[in-house]
Coordinates of C-alpha atoms in Angstrom, one line a residue:
Chain A
X1 CA 18.5 -21.9 60.0
X2 CA 18.4 -25.6 60.4
X3 CA 17.4 -25.4 64.0
X4 CA 14.8 -22.9 63.2
X5 CA 13.4 -25.2 60.6
X6 CA 13.4 -28.1 63.1
X7 CA 11.8 -25.9 65.8
X8 CA 9.2 -24.7 63.3
X9 CA 8.1 -28.1 62.1
X10 CA 4.3 -27.9 61.7
X11 CA 3.5 -30.8 64.1
X12 CA 0.0 -30.7 65.6
X13 CA 0.0 -30.1 69.4
X14 CA 0.2 -33.1 71.6
X15 CA -3.1 -34.8 72.0
X16 CA -4.7 -32.8 69.2
X17 CA -3.4 -35.0 66.3
X18 CA -5.8 -36.4 63.8
X19 CA -5.8 -40.1 63.2
X20 CA -3.4 -40.1 60.3
X21 CA -1.1 -37.6 61.9
X22 CA -0.5 -39.6 65.1
X23 CA 2.2 -42.0 63.8
X24 CA 4.0 -39.2 62.0
X25 CA 3.9 -37.0 65.0
X26 CA 5.0 -39.8 67.3
X27 CA 8.0 -40.5 65.1
X28 CA 9.1 -37.0 64.4
X29 CA 8.5 -35.3 67.8
X30 CA 11.2 -37.2 69.8
X31 CA 13.7 -36.5 67.0
X32 CA 12.8 -32.8 67.0
X33 CA 13.1 -32.7 70.8
X34 CA 16.5 -34.4 70.8
X35 CA 17.9 -32.0 68.2
X36 CA 16.6 -29.0 70.0
X37 CA 17.5 -30.0 73.6
X38 CA 21.1 -28.5 73.6
X39 CA 19.7 -25.2 72.4
X40 CA 16.7 -25.0 74.7
X41 CA 18.4 -22.5 77.0
X42 CA 18.6 -19.9 74.2
X43 CA 14.9 -20.0 73.4
X44 CA 14.0 -20.1 77.1
X45 CA 16.2 -17.1 77.9
X46 CA 15.1 -15.0 75.0
X47 CA 11.6 -16.4 75.0
X48 CA 11.0 -17.2 71.4
X49 CA 10.2 -20.1 69.1
X50 CA 9.9 -20.6 65.4
X51 CA 6.3 -21.8 65.2
X52 CA 4.1 -19.0 64.1
X53 CA 0.3 -19.1 64.3
X54 CA -1.4 -16.0 63.0
X55 CA -5.1 -16.4 63.5
X56 CA -4.8 -20.1 63.5
X57 CA -8.5 -20.8 63.9
X58 CA -11.3 -18.2 63.7
X59 CA -14.4 -20.2 64.3
X60 CA -18.0 -18.8 64.5
X61 CA -18.2 -19.1 68.2
X62 CA -16.6 -16.1 69.8
X63 CA -17.0 -13.9 72.9
X64 CA -17.7 -10.3 73.8
X65 CA -16.4 -9.0 77.1
X66 CA -18.5 -6.9 79.3
X67 CA -17.7 -5.0 82.4
X68 CA -20.5 -3.8 84.7
X69 CA -21.0 -2.0 88.0
X70 CA -24.0 -2.6 90.3
X71 CA -25.9 0.5 91.2
X72 CA -27.4 1.0 94.7
X73 CA -30.8 0.0 93.3
X74 CA -29.4 -3.4 92.3
X75 CA -29.4 -2.8 88.6
X76 CA -26.2 -3.6 86.7
X77 CA -24.8 -0.8 84.6
X78 CA -22.6 -1.7 81.7
X79 CA -19.5 0.5 81.5
X80 CA -17.5 -1.4 78.8
X81 CA -18.6 -3.8 76.1
X82 CA -16.2 -4.9 73.4
X83 CA -16.8 -3.2 70.1
X84 CA -19.9 -1.4 71.3
X85 CA -19.7 2.4 70.9
X86 CA -22.3 2.9 73.7
X87 CA -20.0 1.6 76.4
X88 CA -16.4 2.6 76.0
X89 CA -15.0 3.3 79.4
X90 CA -11.4 2.1 79.6
X91 CA -11.7 1.1 75.9
X92 CA -8.2 2.2 74.8
X93 CA -6.5 0.7 77.8
X94 CA -8.4 -2.6 77.7
X95 CA -8.0 -3.1 74.0
X96 CA -4.2 -2.4 74.1
X97 CA -2.8 -5.7 72.9
X98 CA -0.9 -6.6 76.0
X99 CA -3.9 -6.1 78.2
X100 CA -6.3 -7.8 75.8
X101 CA -4.1 -10.8 75.8
X102 CA -5.1 -11.3 79.5
X103 CA -8.8 -11.4 78.9
X104 CA -9.3 -12.6 75.3
X105 CA -10.6 -16.2 75.7
X106 CA -8.1 -18.9 74.7
X107 CA -7.4 -22.5 75.6
X108 CA -5.5 -21.6 78.7
X109 CA -6.5 -18.1 79.8
X110 CA -4.0 -18.3 82.6
X111 CA -4.1 -14.5 83.2
X112 CA -7.8 -14.0 83.2
X113 CA -8.5 -14.2 86.9
X114 CA -5.6 -11.9 87.7
X115 CA -6.9 -9.4 85.2
X116 CA -10.5 -9.7 86.4
X117 CA -9.3 -9.0 90.0
X118 CA -7.4 -6.0 88.9
X119 CA -10.1 -4.5 86.7
X120 CA -12.9 -5.1 89.3
X121 CA -10.8 -3.3 91.9
X122 CA -10.3 -0.5 89.5
X123 CA -14.0 -0.2 88.8
X124 CA -14.8 -0.1 92.5
X125 CA -12.2 2.6 93.0
X126 CA -13.2 4.7 90.0
X127 CA -17.0 4.5 90.5
X128 CA -17.7 4.9 94.2
X129 CA -21.5 4.6 93.6
X130 CA -21.2 1.0 92.5
X131 CA -21.8 -1.6 95.1
X132 CA -20.2 -4.4 93.1
X133 CA -18.3 -5.0 89.9
X134 CA -18.6 -7.8 87.4
X135 CA -16.7 -9.0 84.4
X136 CA -18.1 -11.6 82.0
X137 CA -18.0 -12.9 78.5
X138 CA -21.1 -13.1 76.4
X139 CA -21.0 -15.9 73.9
X140 CA -21.6 -14.5 70.4
X141 CA -22.0 -16.2 67.0
X142 CA -20.4 -14.9 63.9
X143 CA -22.2 -15.6 60.6
X144 CA -20.7 -14.1 57.4
X145 CA -19.6 -11.0 59.2
X146 CA -22.8 -10.6 61.3
X147 CA -22.5 -10.9 65.1
X148 CA -25.5 -12.4 66.9
X149 CA -25.6 -12.2 70.7
X150 CA -26.7 -15.5 72.4
X151 CA -27.5 -14.2 75.9
X152 CA -25.3 -16.9 77.4
X153 CA -22.4 -15.8 79.5
X154 CA -19.2 -17.5 80.7
X155 CA -16.1 -16.5 82.7
X156 CA -18.2 -14.6 85.2
X157 CA -16.3 -12.9 88.0
X158 CA -18.0 -10.6 90.6
X159 CA -16.6 -8.5 93.4
X160 CA -18.7 -7.0 96.1
X161 CA -17.6 -3.7 97.5
X162 CA -16.4 -4.2 101.1
X163 CA -18.5 -2.7 103.8
X164 CA -17.6 0.8 105.1
X165 CA -14.2 0.9 106.7
X166 CA -13.0 -2.3 105.2
X167 CA -10.4 -2.1 102.5
X168 CA -11.0 -3.4 99.0
X169 CA -9.5 -6.9 99.1
X170 CA -6.2 -7.0 97.3
X171 CA -5.0 -9.7 95.1
X172 CA -2.7 -12.4 96.2
X173 CA 0.6 -12.5 94.3
X174 CA 0.5 -15.1 91.7
X175 CA 3.2 -17.7 91.5
X176 CA 4.9 -17.8 88.1
X177 CA 3.6 -20.6 85.9
X178 CA 5.8 -23.7 85.9
X179 CA 8.2 -23.9 82.9
X180 CA 6.7 -25.9 80.1
X181 CA 8.0 -29.5 79.8
X182 CA 10.7 -30.1 77.3
X183 CA 8.3 -31.9 75.0
X184 CA 5.8 -29.2 75.0
X185 CA 5.2 -28.1 71.5
X186 CA 2.0 -26.2 72.0
X187 CA 1.7 -22.9 70.3
X188 CA 2.1 -19.7 72.2
X189 CA -1.0 -19.0 74.3
X190 CA -3.1 -21.4 72.2
X191 CA -4.4 -19.1 69.5
X192 CA -3.9 -16.0 67.5
X193 CA -0.6 -14.5 68.5
X194 CA 0.0 -11.3 66.6
Chain B
X1 CA 22.6 -33.9 2.4
X2 CA 22.2 -31.7 5.4
X3 CA 25.3 -31.1 7.5
X4 CA 25.1 -32.4 11.0
X5 CA 26.4 -30.1 13.6
X6 CA 29.4 -31.4 15.4
X7 CA 28.7 -32.4 18.9
X8 CA 30.5 -30.3 21.5
X9 CA 33.1 -32.2 23.4
X10 CA 31.8 -33.4 26.8
X11 CA 33.1 -31.7 29.8
X12 CA 35.4 -34.0 31.8
X13 CA 33.5 -35.8 34.6
X14 CA 34.2 -34.1 37.9
X15 CA 35.3 -36.3 40.7
X16 CA 33.0 -36.1 43.8
X17 CA 35.6 -34.3 46.0
X18 CA 35.8 -31.5 43.4
X19 CA 32.0 -31.3 43.3
X20 CA 31.8 -31.1 47.1
X21 CA 34.5 -28.5 47.1
X22 CA 32.5 -26.4 44.6
X23 CA 29.4 -26.7 46.7
X24 CA 31.3 -25.7 49.8
X25 CA 32.9 -22.7 47.9
X26 CA 29.5 -21.6 46.6
X27 CA 28.1 -21.9 50.2
X28 CA 30.8 -19.8 51.8
X29 CA 30.8 -17.3 48.9
X30 CA 27.1 -16.9 49.4
X31 CA 27.4 -16.1 53.1
X32 CA 30.4 -13.9 52.5
X33 CA 28.6 -11.5 50.2
X34 CA 29.1 -7.8 50.9
X35 CA 26.8 -4.9 50.3
X36 CA 25.7 -1.5 51.5
X37 CA 24.2 -1.9 55.0
X38 CA 21.6 0.9 54.4
X39 CA 18.6 -1.5 54.4
X40 CA 19.7 -3.0 57.7
X41 CA 20.2 0.5 59.2
X42 CA 16.7 1.5 58.0
X43 CA 15.3 -1.7 59.5
X44 CA 17.0 -0.9 62.8
X45 CA 15.6 2.6 63.0
X46 CA 12.1 1.6 62.0
X47 CA 12.1 -1.3 64.4
X48 CA 13.2 1.0 67.2
X49 CA 10.4 3.4 66.4
X50 CA 7.8 0.7 66.4
X51 CA 9.0 -0.6 69.7
X52 CA 9.2 2.9 71.2
X53 CA 5.6 3.5 70.2
X54 CA 4.6 0.3 72.0
X55 CA 6.6 1.3 75.1
X56 CA 4.9 4.7 74.9
X57 CA 1.5 3.1 74.8
X58 CA 2.3 1.2 78.0
X59 CA 3.2 4.4 79.7
X60 CA 0.3 6.4 78.1
X61 CA -2.3 4.0 79.4
X62 CA -0.6 4.0 82.8
X63 CA 0.1 0.3 82.5
X64 CA 3.7 0.0 83.7
X65 CA 2.7 -0.9 87.2
X66 CA -0.3 -2.9 86.1
X67 CA 1.5 -5.1 83.6
X68 CA 4.9 -5.4 85.3
X69 CA 4.3 -5.3 89.0
X70 CA 2.9 -8.3 90.9
X71 CA -0.1 -8.0 93.1
X72 CA -1.4 -5.9 94.9
X73 CA -0.2 -3.1 92.5
X74 CA -0.6 -5.0 89.2
X75 CA -1.1 -8.4 87.8
X76 CA 2.4 -9.5 86.8
X77 CA 3.6 -12.9 87.9
X78 CA 6.0 -13.0 90.8
X79 CA 9.4 -11.7 89.8
X80 CA 12.1 -14.1 88.6
X81 CA 15.1 -13.9 86.2
X82 CA 18.3 -11.9 86.0
X83 CA 16.6 -8.6 86.9
X84 CA 15.3 -9.9 90.2
X85 CA 18.8 -11.2 91.0
X86 CA 20.4 -7.9 90.1
X87 CA 17.9 -5.4 91.5
X88 CA 15.9 -7.4 94.1
X89 CA 12.3 -8.2 94.1
X90 CA 11.0 -4.8 95.2
X91 CA 7.8 -3.4 93.6
X92 CA 9.9 -1.0 91.5
X93 CA 11.6 -3.8 89.6
X94 CA 9.1 -3.7 86.8
X95 CA 9.7 0.1 86.4
X96 CA 13.5 -0.4 86.3
X97 CA 13.4 -3.0 83.6
X98 CA 10.8 -1.0 81.7
X99 CA 13.1 2.1 81.8
X100 CA 16.0 -0.1 80.7
X101 CA 13.9 -1.3 77.7
X102 CA 13.0 2.3 76.8
X103 CA 16.5 3.6 77.0
X104 CA 18.1 0.7 75.1
X105 CA 15.4 1.1 72.4
X106 CA 16.3 4.7 72.0
X107 CA 20.0 3.8 71.8
X108 CA 19.1 1.2 69.2
X109 CA 17.2 3.8 67.1
X110 CA 19.9 6.4 67.1
X111 CA 22.6 3.9 66.8
X112 CA 24.5 4.6 69.9
X113 CA 26.5 1.6 71.2
X114 CA 24.3 -0.3 68.8
X115 CA 25.3 -3.8 69.4
X116 CA 25.1 -3.4 73.2
X117 CA 21.8 -1.7 72.8
X118 CA 20.5 -4.7 70.8
X119 CA 21.5 -7.0 73.6
X120 CA 20.0 -4.8 76.2
X121 CA 16.7 -4.5 74.3
X122 CA 16.5 -8.3 74.0
X123 CA 17.3 -8.8 77.7
X124 CA 14.9 -6.2 79.0
X125 CA 12.1 -7.2 76.6
X126 CA 12.4 -10.9 77.4
X127 CA 12.5 -10.1 81.1
X128 CA 9.3 -8.0 80.8
X129 CA 7.8 -11.0 78.9
X130 CA 8.6 -13.1 81.9
X131 CA 6.8 -10.6 84.2
X132 CA 3.7 -10.5 81.9
X133 CA 3.7 -13.7 79.9
X134 CA 0.2 -13.3 78.6
X135 CA 1.2 -9.9 77.1
X136 CA 4.1 -11.4 75.2
X137 CA 2.6 -11.8 71.8
X138 CA 4.0 -13.2 68.6
X139 CA 5.1 -9.8 67.4
X140 CA 7.2 -9.4 70.5
X141 CA 9.1 -12.6 69.8
X142 CA 9.5 -11.6 66.2
X143 CA 11.0 -8.3 67.2
X144 CA 13.4 -9.9 69.6
X145 CA 14.6 -12.3 66.8
X146 CA 14.9 -9.4 64.3
X147 CA 17.0 -7.4 66.8
X148 CA 19.0 -10.5 67.6
X149 CA 20.0 -10.7 63.9
X150 CA 20.7 -7.0 63.8
X151 CA 23.0 -7.3 66.8
X152 CA 25.4 -9.4 64.6
X153 CA 25.1 -7.1 61.6
X154 CA 26.7 -3.8 60.7
X155 CA 23.4 -1.9 60.9
X156 CA 25.3 0.9 62.7
X157 CA 27.4 1.5 59.6
X158 CA 24.9 4.1 58.5
X159 CA 22.6 6.6 60.0
X160 CA 23.9 6.1 63.5
X161 CA 25.8 8.0 66.2
X162 CA 28.3 5.2 66.2
X163 CA 29.2 5.9 62.6
X164 CA 29.4 9.6 63.3
X165 CA 31.7 9.1 66.3
X166 CA 34.1 6.7 64.4
X167 CA 34.2 9.1 61.5
X168 CA 35.2 11.9 63.8
X169 CA 37.8 9.7 65.3
X170 CA 39.3 9.1 61.9
X171 CA 38.3 5.4 61.7
X172 CA 35.0 5.5 59.8
X173 CA 32.9 2.4 59.8
X174 CA 32.8 0.9 56.3
X175 CA 29.1 1.1 55.1
X176 CA 29.8 -2.0 53.0
X177 CA 29.2 -5.0 55.3
X178 CA 28.2 -8.6 55.3
X179 CA 24.9 -9.3 53.5
X180 CA 24.0 -12.4 55.5
X181 CA 22.1 -10.6 58.3
X182 CA 19.8 -9.2 55.6
X183 CA 19.3 -12.6 54.1
X184 CA 18.5 -14.0 57.6
X185 CA 15.9 -11.2 58.1
X186 CA 14.5 -12.1 54.7
X187 CA 14.4 -15.8 55.4
X188 CA 12.8 -15.1 58.8
X189 CA 10.0 -13.0 57.3
X190 CA 9.3 -15.7 54.7
X191 CA 9.3 -18.4 57.4
X192 CA 6.9 -16.5 59.5
X193 CA 4.4 -16.3 56.7
X194 CA 4.9 -19.9 55.7
X195 CA 4.7 -21.2 59.2
X196 CA 1.7 -19.0 59.8
X197 CA 0.1 -20.5 56.7
X198 CA 0.7 -24.1 57.4
X199 CA -0.3 -23.8 61.0
X200 CA -3.7 -22.4 60.1
X201 CA -5.9 -25.3 61.1
X202 CA -9.4 -23.8 61.0
X203 CA -11.7 -24.9 58.3
X204 CA -12.7 -21.3 57.7
X205 CA -9.3 -20.7 56.0
X206 CA -10.2 -23.2 53.2
X207 CA -13.1 -24.1 50.9
X208 CA -14.7 -26.4 53.5
X209 CA -15.3 -23.4 55.7
X210 CA -16.3 -21.2 52.8
X211 CA -13.1 -19.0 53.2
X212 CA -14.9 -17.1 56.0
X213 CA -11.8 -16.7 58.2
X214 CA -11.3 -13.0 57.4
X215 CA -15.0 -12.2 57.6
X216 CA -15.1 -13.8 61.1
X217 CA -11.9 -12.1 62.2
X218 CA -13.0 -8.7 61.0
X219 CA -16.3 -9.1 62.9
X220 CA -14.8 -10.5 66.1
X221 CA -15.8 -8.0 68.7
X222 CA -12.4 -8.4 70.5
X223 CA -10.3 -7.5 67.4
X224 CA -12.5 -5.4 65.1
X225 CA -11.6 -1.8 64.9
X226 CA -14.9 -0.7 63.3
X227 CA -18.5 -1.7 63.8
X228 CA -19.1 -5.0 61.9
X229 CA -22.0 -3.8 59.7
X230 CA -19.8 -3.4 56.6
X231 CA -18.3 -6.9 56.9
X232 CA -21.7 -8.5 56.1
X233 CA -22.0 -6.5 52.9
X234 CA -18.5 -7.2 51.8
X235 CA -18.4 -10.9 52.6
X236 CA -17.7 -12.0 49.0
X237 CA -14.6 -9.7 49.0
X238 CA -13.4 -11.1 52.3
X239 CA -13.7 -14.6 50.9
X240 CA -11.4 -13.6 48.1
X241 CA -9.1 -11.9 50.5
X242 CA -9.0 -15.0 52.7
X243 CA -8.1 -17.2 49.7
X244 CA -5.3 -14.7 48.7
X245 CA -4.0 -14.6 52.2
X246 CA -3.7 -18.4 52.6
X247 CA -2.2 -18.8 49.1
X248 CA 0.2 -16.0 49.9
X249 CA 1.3 -17.6 53.2
X250 CA 1.5 -21.1 52.0
X251 CA 3.6 -20.2 49.0
X252 CA 5.7 -17.6 50.7
X253 CA 9.0 -19.5 50.1
X254 CA 8.6 -18.7 46.4
X255 CA 9.7 -15.2 47.3
X256 CA 13.3 -16.6 47.8
X257 CA 13.3 -17.8 44.2
X258 CA 11.9 -14.6 43.0
X259 CA 14.6 -12.7 44.8
X260 CA 17.5 -14.7 43.5
X261 CA 16.0 -14.7 40.0
X262 CA 15.8 -10.9 40.1
X263 CA 19.4 -10.7 41.4
X264 CA 20.7 -12.8 38.4
X265 CA 18.6 -11.8 35.4
X266 CA 21.4 -12.8 33.2
X267 CA 20.9 -16.5 33.9
X268 CA 18.7 -18.6 31.6
X269 CA 15.3 -20.0 32.3
X270 CA 11.8 -19.2 31.1
X271 CA 10.2 -18.9 34.6
X272 CA 13.0 -16.6 35.6
X273 CA 12.4 -14.4 32.6
X274 CA 8.7 -14.4 33.1
X275 CA 9.0 -13.5 36.8
X276 CA 11.5 -10.7 36.1
X277 CA 9.6 -9.4 33.2
X278 CA 6.2 -9.1 35.0
X279 CA 7.8 -8.1 38.3
X280 CA 6.2 -11.0 40.2
X281 CA 8.5 -10.2 43.1
X282 CA 7.1 -6.7 43.4
X283 CA 3.5 -8.1 43.2
X284 CA 4.4 -10.5 46.1
X285 CA 5.7 -7.6 48.2
X286 CA 2.7 -5.4 47.4
X287 CA 0.3 -8.2 48.5
X288 CA 2.3 -8.7 51.7
X289 CA 2.3 -4.9 52.4
X290 CA -1.5 -4.6 51.7
X291 CA -2.1 -7.6 53.9
X292 CA -0.5 -5.7 56.8
X293 CA -2.0 -2.4 55.9
X294 CA -5.4 -4.1 55.9
X295 CA -4.8 -5.4 59.4
X296 CA -3.7 -2.0 60.6
X297 CA -6.8 -0.3 59.2
X298 CA -9.5 -2.9 60.1
X299 CA -8.2 -4.5 63.3
X300 CA -6.8 -3.6 66.6
X301 CA -3.6 -5.6 66.7
X302 CA -1.3 -2.9 68.0
X303 CA 2.2 -2.9 66.5
X304 CA 1.9 -6.3 64.7
X305 CA 1.4 -5.0 61.1
X306 CA 4.1 -2.3 61.5
X307 CA 6.5 -4.6 63.2
X308 CA 6.4 -6.8 60.1
X309 CA 6.4 -4.0 57.6
X310 CA 9.5 -2.5 58.9
X311 CA 11.5 -5.6 57.8
X312 CA 10.4 -5.1 54.2
X313 CA 13.5 -3.0 53.3
X314 CA 15.5 -6.2 53.8
X315 CA 13.7 -7.6 50.8
X316 CA 15.2 -5.1 48.4
X317 CA 18.0 -5.9 46.1
X318 CA 21.2 -3.9 46.5
X319 CA 20.5 -2.3 43.1
X320 CA 17.1 -1.1 44.2
X321 CA 18.5 0.2 47.4
X322 CA 21.1 2.3 45.6
X323 CA 18.5 3.5 43.1
X324 CA 16.4 4.7 46.0
X325 CA 19.4 6.3 47.7
X326 CA 20.2 8.1 44.4
X327 CA 16.7 9.4 44.2
X328 CA 17.1 10.7 47.8
X329 CA 20.3 12.6 46.7
X330 CA 23.1 10.1 47.7
X331 CA 26.2 10.7 45.6
X332 CA 28.1 7.5 46.3
X333 CA 25.6 5.0 44.9
X334 CA 27.8 3.8 42.0
X335 CA 30.8 3.4 44.3
X336 CA 28.6 1.3 46.7
X337 CA 27.6 -1.0 43.9
X338 CA 31.1 -1.4 42.6
X339 CA 32.3 -2.3 46.1
X340 CA 29.6 -4.8 46.7
X341 CA 30.5 -8.5 46.3
X342 CA 29.4 -9.8 43.9
X343 CA 29.0 -6.7 41.9
X344 CA 25.2 -6.5 41.1
X345 CA 24.2 -7.1 37.5
X346 CA 23.7 -3.7 35.8
X347 CA 26.3 -1.7 37.8
X348 CA 27.3 1.2 35.6
X349 CA 30.8 0.6 34.1
X350 CA 31.3 -2.7 35.8
X351 CA 29.2 -5.3 34.1
X352 CA 30.5 -8.6 35.3
X353 CA 31.3 -10.9 32.4
X354 CA 28.6 -13.5 31.9
X355 CA 29.8 -17.0 32.4
X356 CA 30.5 -18.9 29.2
X357 CA 28.0 -21.5 28.1
X358 CA 28.9 -25.1 29.1
X359 CA 30.1 -26.0 25.6
X360 CA 32.6 -23.1 25.6
X361 CA 33.6 -24.0 29.1
X362 CA 34.4 -27.6 28.0
X363 CA 36.3 -26.3 25.0
X364 CA 38.2 -23.9 27.2
X365 CA 39.0 -26.6 29.6
X366 CA 40.3 -28.9 26.9
X367 CA 42.3 -26.0 25.4
X368 CA 43.7 -25.3 28.9
X369 CA 44.7 -28.9 29.3
X370 CA 46.4 -29.0 25.9
X371 CA 48.1 -25.7 26.6
X372 CA 49.3 -27.0 30.0
X373 CA 50.6 -30.2 28.3
X374 CA 52.4 -28.1 25.7
X375 CA 54.0 -25.9 28.4
X376 CA 55.0 -29.0 30.3
X377 CA 56.4 -30.6 27.2
X378 CA 58.4 -27.5 26.4
X379 CA 59.7 -27.4 29.9
X380 CA 60.8 -31.0 29.8
X381 CA 64.6 -30.8 29.5
X382 CA 65.3 -32.8 26.3
X383 CA 68.7 -34.0 25.0
X384 CA 69.2 -31.0 22.9
X385 CA 67.5 -28.5 25.2
X386 CA 69.6 -25.6 26.3
X387 CA 69.5 -23.7 29.5
X388 CA 67.4 -20.6 29.2
X389 CA 70.4 -18.3 29.4
X390 CA 72.1 -20.2 26.6
X391 CA 69.2 -20.2 24.3
X392 CA 69.5 -18.4 21.0

């Protein structure tokens, strides 16, 4: 219980401290790391920590993912758009929490390119009429429960269909991310973690 | 002249070593409490059901390969860990570990080789988390911690194949087991809320951001279950809900006081009496439950709300557990209460004697000292003392 309390100390992430928090964090963090060091192997093996962040910050700037395929006439056709009942292909699968975790924008988004590669390959396989597939995030603005589209996009990934005879390019196996340094106290995946 | 009440004699001052011994005894007695393991067994079964549902979803959406195989088949990271050492790094490794997780979760649910099953679930789930680190969410960690606590408990003492087998073998598992795993689950749940509350850094959770956090969350296209039109209409309500949520989380440790006040209603204290009389503890639990039910209804967060709710049986007092069991037809509820340690207040026929007030205690202590002195004096062999066998 003591260790859990030490691990769960609500220290701000390194580099994200406010002015008055800096001296406190600078003093407490080394003590915290020293106490936890002998027990690090348990938390690394079982992959857990005691800092919980449930919807830590829910700002007004959010995103809406969109998956499209390009028709032979060059027009992009939306097949999935988050929370849009008109475009619901792959909805259940994409919104399954373990899959969404790969594409929902966060500070790190380490899994996004892997996910984008996979889903674009899947679109090209499932829709032979498409000449290309695209994944992107539209920036949206939340205002007292209302969502306004901005028309700006980010995280754009496009895959062209290979020419006849050529195979769809496969993904390159991704190396595992390096283990976090011992003094890394950042919260899991940087944002909401339910 | 009015008579002044005689002041009660002061209790003798206790030396520090006695005080420390008392604290130590209270600490060890607290952790050595015994009670019916039914709530732990229920938590075990419900946790397994929630986890099985999650594993089933992975299978149902055809995601075993996608999530747990590296490229080109899926988008897992390159294999590492004990499973890769044991089974090699072939493309089927993700499936092997996934199957291991499913089988061990079933064993956990039915209570077959329960403690081994707990360990296996933790090992397989953490290995899968290494294959798909982005998919390992907070609730996955929570479930691994909960199962880790259950591993050291006697959750298999009831509603399990283990209990059935041992009963058939003539060595039944005692359903009265240590209470500390339940306390740990309770502390963990409270800590999750509290930690979640104090780590909320966004202004939207407070008055500076207009308490708009829930309105924003419920309208977020990536998490909203329904079209967001209704959120705009009900924004005032979501502001209240946001305030209630943040107050609930930031004050979560109060639950521990509420619990122990409810467990010892015989002790004095106005706040204790108020909390017990108006059932503040139950209000706390209902707010927590509705918080999760709200998430389940309005958002797509998978097993998160249910994974938390299944730990709520650990918040119940032994008395309430036996009341519930009695309602469900159990015959041994009084016996279970009598065999608990300490015996809960209100157990029929076995009311523990309330401790005497301090004044009486002091009087008793001085009486005891005098009595001891008297006995010692009588035992002192005096000049005219006779041996016992020669006494008249």
